[in-house]
Amino acid sequence: MSSMHVPDLVERRALANGEAGRRWLADLPERVRAIADRWQLVVGNVFSGGTAGLVVAVTDGEGCPAVLKVPMLLDGADHDAFARAVIVHRLAGGNGCAALLASDDEALLLERLGPNVHDLDLTLVDVLGAVTSALSNLWRPVPPHVALPTGADQAAWLATSITRTWDVLEHPCPRPLVDRAVRLCDDLAEGFDPATAVLVHGDAHGWNTVSDGPGWKLVDPEGLRSSREHDLAVLLREYNEVLLAGDTARLVRDRAEWLASRCDADSLLVWKWGFVERVSTGLAGWRHLGPDVGRPFLTVAERTR
Ligand SMILES: Nc1ncnc2c1ncn2[C@@H]1O[C@H](COP(=O)(O)OP(=O)(O)OP(=O)(O)O)[C@@H](O)[C@H]1O
Ligand SMILES: [Mg+2]
């Protein structure tokens, strides 16, 4: 395993995380070898798409193709996120989300699916269609005892994170934009309805949507108990170039309506979650990856009515 190729972005993320990250990177070949021994796996090629850990093709003891995911677990938040991902895979039972073959406290083994939608070079409308069809298969009730945050929790977290990141970056966009986002977060938290909440993926975009024969399944879930509109909002927040190329406010509304009508959802609620997701992702992208990454999200938000 000493020759295992770690993707550049995974290595960069590890090295940006001090001693804990360096140790994770140094221990990785040995950790993968130990997991492979434990689960009787033959290790193949590393997937290039991951950033939050190692994703590698394997073959299990029965010769079946599978995918081993070894996330970078550096702090309590990473462990929580990993536990939530396992919960989503379990609850989905292979519907709308990759089937879970095995898991423990440091890795998970998934059924091996096909390429993600962006590797297939689909048009944007086909990308949106693929992701919404996977989501429609995923959404299901969440039993009350299951430990997933609610849409209200997430809206409150987004409000805090938006305000804090805007301050850390010394105010990269106008104050009214941030105020508007925070007001909408309050509105979404208040409007959270436990009765209609479902299992929500939380990061359902094309890079997390892989082909499964003629259909599609999601990978890399965040895991929430929230509205379907919350899940659809990620598709509204992404793919900004086309929105910036025309009448942005109208194009955003059109996409919200298209997404809502595909899934029999409420377009205004998709729009509201999309707005707060967009401001939050824009600020976080600016902070961690630079202004070029964050600015398009914020420009779309500024033009949105
Ligand atoms: N079960 C699977 N079958 C086939 N391909 C997969 C599978 N799981 C992941 N992949 C591929 O690996 C890529 C990265 O996987 P994943 O999104 O789980 O990694 P990550 O490091 O958590 O990603 P992110 O950068 O979004 O945090 C996906 O875009 C997909 O192409
Ligand atoms: Mg991913």
Short mmCIF file of C-alpha atoms in Angstrom, two decimals, residues 29-253:
data_model
loop_
_atom_site.label_atom_id
_atom_site.label_comp_id
_atom_site.label_asym_id
_atom_site.label_seq_id
_atom_site.Cartn_x
_atom_site.Cartn_y
_atom_site.Cartn_z
CA PRO A 29 -1.68 3.52 3.98
CA GLU A 30 -1.46 1.46 7.16
CA ARG A 31 -5.08 2.27 8.08
CA VAL A 32 -6.34 1.22 4.62
CA ARG A 33 -4.29 -1.99 4.84
CA ALA A 34 -5.77 -2.83 8.27
CA ILE A 35 -9.34 -2.15 7.09
CA ALA A 36 -8.76 -4.23 3.95
CA ASP A 37 -7.52 -7.14 6.12
CA ARG A 38 -10.47 -6.81 8.48
CA TRP A 39 -13.09 -6.73 5.72
CA GLN A 40 -11.18 -9.03 3.32
CA LEU A 41 -10.91 -6.49 0.54
CA VAL A 42 -8.60 -6.25 -2.44
CA VAL A 43 -7.73 -2.58 -2.87
CA GLY A 44 -7.89 -1.02 -6.36
CA ASN A 45 -7.74 2.50 -7.73
CA VAL A 46 -8.37 5.67 -5.76
CA PHE A 47 -11.26 7.89 -6.97
CA SER A 48 -10.01 11.34 -7.83
CA GLY A 49 -13.21 13.20 -6.84
CA GLY A 50 -12.98 13.12 -3.04
CA THR A 51 -11.66 15.88 -0.80
CA ALA A 52 -12.91 14.92 2.65
CA GLY A 53 -11.18 11.56 2.76
CA LEU A 54 -9.98 8.66 0.69
CA VAL A 55 -12.46 7.01 -1.69
CA VAL A 56 -11.09 3.84 -3.26
CA ALA A 57 -12.41 1.03 -5.47
CA VAL A 58 -12.14 -2.38 -3.82
CA THR A 59 -13.27 -5.96 -4.42
CA ASP A 60 -14.82 -7.80 -1.50
CA GLY A 61 -14.24 -11.40 -0.34
CA GLU A 62 -16.87 -12.67 -2.78
CA GLY A 63 -15.35 -10.85 -5.73
CA CYS A 64 -18.01 -8.10 -5.78
CA PRO A 65 -16.95 -4.57 -6.71
CA ALA A 66 -17.37 -2.10 -3.83
CA VAL A 67 -16.12 1.32 -2.71
CA LEU A 68 -14.23 1.92 0.53
CA LYS A 69 -14.50 5.38 2.03
CA VAL A 70 -12.04 6.40 4.75
CA PRO A 71 -13.00 9.93 5.84
CA MET A 72 -10.60 12.42 7.38
CA LEU A 73 -11.84 12.38 10.98
CA LEU A 74 -9.87 15.08 12.77
CA ASP A 75 -12.31 16.47 15.34
CA GLY A 76 -15.66 15.92 17.00
CA ALA A 77 -17.55 17.63 14.15
CA ASP A 78 -15.95 15.23 11.62
CA HIS A 79 -17.00 12.24 13.72
CA ASP A 80 -20.56 13.60 14.00
CA ALA A 81 -20.75 14.15 10.25
CA PHE A 82 -19.52 10.60 9.62
CA ALA A 83 -22.08 9.13 12.06
CA ARG A 84 -24.84 11.09 10.28
CA ALA A 85 -23.73 9.77 6.87
CA VAL A 86 -23.92 6.20 8.15
CA ILE A 87 -27.44 6.88 9.51
CA VAL A 88 -28.57 8.12 6.07
CA HIS A 89 -27.13 5.11 4.25
CA ARG A 90 -28.83 2.76 6.75
CA LEU A 91 -32.23 4.47 6.61
CA ALA A 92 -32.18 4.60 2.81
CA GLY A 93 -31.50 0.86 2.53
CA GLY A 94 -30.01 1.32 -0.94
CA ASN A 95 -32.90 3.43 -2.28
CA GLY A 96 -31.81 6.77 -3.74
CA CYS A 97 -28.47 6.44 -1.94
CA ALA A 98 -25.63 3.90 -2.34
CA ALA A 99 -26.24 0.68 -0.37
CA LEU A 100 -24.12 0.30 2.76
CA LEU A 101 -22.26 -3.04 2.85
CA ALA A 102 -20.32 -2.49 6.08
CA SER A 103 -19.30 0.29 8.45
CA ASP A 104 -17.34 0.85 11.64
CA ASP A 105 -16.03 3.92 13.43
CA GLU A 106 -13.43 4.79 10.78
CA ALA A 107 -14.68 3.61 7.38
CA LEU A 108 -17.63 2.58 5.29
CA LEU A 109 -18.03 0.12 2.48
CA LEU A 110 -20.56 0.92 -0.24
CA GLU A 111 -21.85 -0.84 -3.30
CA ARG A 112 -19.81 0.32 -6.30
CA LEU A 113 -21.88 2.43 -8.69
CA GLY A 114 -21.06 4.15 -11.99
CA PRO A 115 -19.60 7.58 -12.82
CA ASN A 116 -21.02 10.79 -11.35
CA VAL A 117 -23.20 12.95 -13.61
CA HIS A 118 -20.44 15.47 -14.32
CA ASP A 119 -18.07 12.78 -15.52
CA LEU A 120 -20.81 11.89 -18.02
CA ASP A 121 -20.96 15.41 -19.47
CA LEU A 122 -24.74 15.77 -19.21
CA THR A 123 -26.58 19.00 -19.95
CA LEU A 124 -27.62 21.02 -16.90
CA VAL A 125 -31.25 20.06 -17.26
CA ASP A 126 -30.29 16.37 -17.32
CA VAL A 127 -28.06 16.90 -14.26
CA LEU A 128 -30.98 18.49 -12.38
CA GLY A 129 -33.25 15.66 -13.53
CA ALA A 130 -30.79 12.97 -12.37
CA VAL A 131 -30.35 14.51 -8.92
CA THR A 132 -34.08 15.08 -8.38
CA SER A 133 -34.90 11.51 -9.39
CA ALA A 134 -32.34 10.14 -6.88
CA LEU A 135 -33.74 12.46 -4.19
CA SER A 136 -37.30 11.34 -4.87
CA ASN A 137 -36.21 7.75 -4.13
CA LEU A 138 -34.32 8.79 -0.99
CA TRP A 139 -36.94 10.92 0.78
CA ARG A 140 -38.75 8.94 3.48
CA PRO A 141 -39.97 9.47 7.03
CA VAL A 142 -37.34 9.48 9.78
CA PRO A 143 -38.25 7.54 12.94
CA PRO A 144 -38.41 9.87 15.99
CA HIS A 145 -35.47 8.29 17.87
CA VAL A 146 -32.99 8.87 14.99
CA ALA A 147 -30.27 11.41 15.84
CA LEU A 148 -30.31 13.82 12.91
CA PRO A 149 -30.48 17.64 13.14
CA THR A 150 -33.71 19.28 11.98
CA GLY A 151 -34.25 21.92 9.32
CA ALA A 152 -34.76 24.40 12.20
CA ASP A 153 -31.34 23.46 13.66
CA GLN A 154 -29.75 23.91 10.24
CA ALA A 155 -31.40 27.29 9.62
CA ALA A 156 -30.13 28.54 13.01
CA TRP A 157 -26.65 27.20 12.23
CA LEU A 158 -26.67 28.90 8.81
CA ALA A 159 -27.61 32.28 10.36
CA THR A 160 -24.73 32.08 12.84
CA SER A 161 -22.25 30.85 10.27
CA ILE A 162 -23.21 33.55 7.73
CA THR A 163 -22.79 36.37 10.26
CA ARG A 164 -19.53 34.99 11.66
CA THR A 165 -17.93 34.35 8.25
CA TRP A 166 -18.99 37.79 6.98
CA ASP A 167 -17.16 39.31 9.99
CA VAL A 168 -14.07 37.10 9.61
CA LEU A 169 -13.80 38.17 5.95
CA GLU A 170 -14.21 41.83 6.95
CA HIS A 171 -17.49 42.29 5.11
CA PRO A 172 -16.97 41.11 1.53
CA CYS A 173 -20.59 41.85 0.52
CA PRO A 174 -23.15 44.51 1.53
CA ARG A 175 -24.68 44.31 5.00
CA PRO A 176 -28.32 44.24 3.71
CA LEU A 177 -27.56 40.96 1.91
CA VAL A 178 -26.45 39.37 5.16
CA ASP A 179 -29.42 40.85 7.08
CA ARG A 180 -31.79 39.47 4.47
CA ALA A 181 -30.21 36.00 4.69
CA VAL A 182 -30.42 36.00 8.50
CA ARG A 183 -34.10 37.09 8.40
CA LEU A 184 -34.84 34.26 5.98
CA CYS A 185 -33.04 31.78 8.24
CA ASP A 186 -35.29 32.89 11.13
CA ASP A 187 -38.32 32.51 8.88
CA LEU A 188 -37.24 28.99 7.80
CA ALA A 189 -36.50 27.92 11.38
CA GLU A 190 -39.92 29.12 12.51
CA GLY A 191 -41.65 27.44 9.58
CA PHE A 192 -40.02 24.05 10.15
CA ASP A 193 -42.77 21.44 10.21
CA PRO A 194 -41.84 18.13 11.89
CA ALA A 195 -44.97 16.52 10.45
CA THR A 196 -43.80 16.84 6.83
CA ALA A 197 -40.05 16.47 7.47
CA VAL A 198 -38.26 13.64 5.66
CA LEU A 199 -34.78 12.17 5.42
CA VAL A 200 -32.78 14.89 3.65
CA HIS A 201 -29.42 14.31 1.93
CA GLY A 202 -28.25 17.89 2.48
CA ASP A 203 -25.63 18.12 -0.31
CA ALA A 204 -27.40 16.73 -3.35
CA HIS A 205 -25.48 18.08 -6.34
CA GLY A 206 -24.13 16.40 -9.44
CA TRP A 207 -20.72 15.37 -8.05
CA ASN A 208 -22.56 13.40 -5.37
CA THR A 209 -24.93 11.73 -7.86
CA VAL A 210 -23.68 8.58 -9.56
CA SER A 211 -25.23 6.37 -12.18
CA ASP A 212 -26.90 3.11 -11.23
CA GLY A 213 -27.80 1.31 -14.44
CA PRO A 214 -30.48 3.45 -16.07
CA GLY A 215 -31.08 5.40 -12.82
CA TRP A 216 -29.17 7.43 -10.25
CA LYS A 217 -28.12 7.25 -6.62
CA LEU A 218 -26.56 9.71 -4.20
CA VAL A 219 -23.35 9.36 -2.22
CA ASP A 220 -21.77 11.56 0.47
CA PRO A 221 -24.91 12.47 2.47
CA GLU A 222 -24.91 15.10 5.25
CA GLY A 223 -28.12 13.84 6.84
CA LEU A 224 -30.93 16.03 8.15
CA ARG A 225 -34.56 15.79 9.11
CA SER A 226 -36.05 18.57 7.04
CA SER A 227 -38.26 19.49 4.10
CA ARG A 228 -37.86 18.19 0.55
CA GLU A 229 -37.54 21.84 -0.51
CA HIS A 230 -34.43 22.12 1.68
CA ASP A 231 -32.81 19.29 -0.30
CA LEU A 232 -33.81 20.83 -3.67
CA ALA A 233 -32.23 24.16 -2.68
CA VAL A 234 -28.70 22.80 -3.17
CA LEU A 235 -29.45 22.53 -6.90
CA LEU A 236 -30.65 26.12 -6.87
CA ARG A 237 -27.50 27.33 -5.10
CA GLU A 238 -25.09 25.57 -7.50
CA TYR A 239 -24.49 26.06 -11.24
CA ASN A 240 -24.26 29.85 -11.06
CA GLU A 241 -22.66 30.61 -14.43
CA VAL A 242 -25.89 30.17 -16.35
CA LEU A 243 -27.72 32.31 -13.80
CA LEU A 244 -25.20 35.13 -14.18
CA ALA A 245 -25.40 35.05 -17.98
CA GLY A 246 -28.97 36.44 -18.17
CA ASP A 247 -31.75 37.95 -16.08
CA THR A 248 -30.48 36.39 -12.85
CA ALA A 249 -33.52 37.02 -10.64
CA ARG A 250 -35.88 35.49 -13.21
CA LEU A 251 -33.57 32.54 -13.96
CA VAL A 252 -33.35 31.73 -10.24
CA ARG A 253 -37.15 31.82 -9.93
#
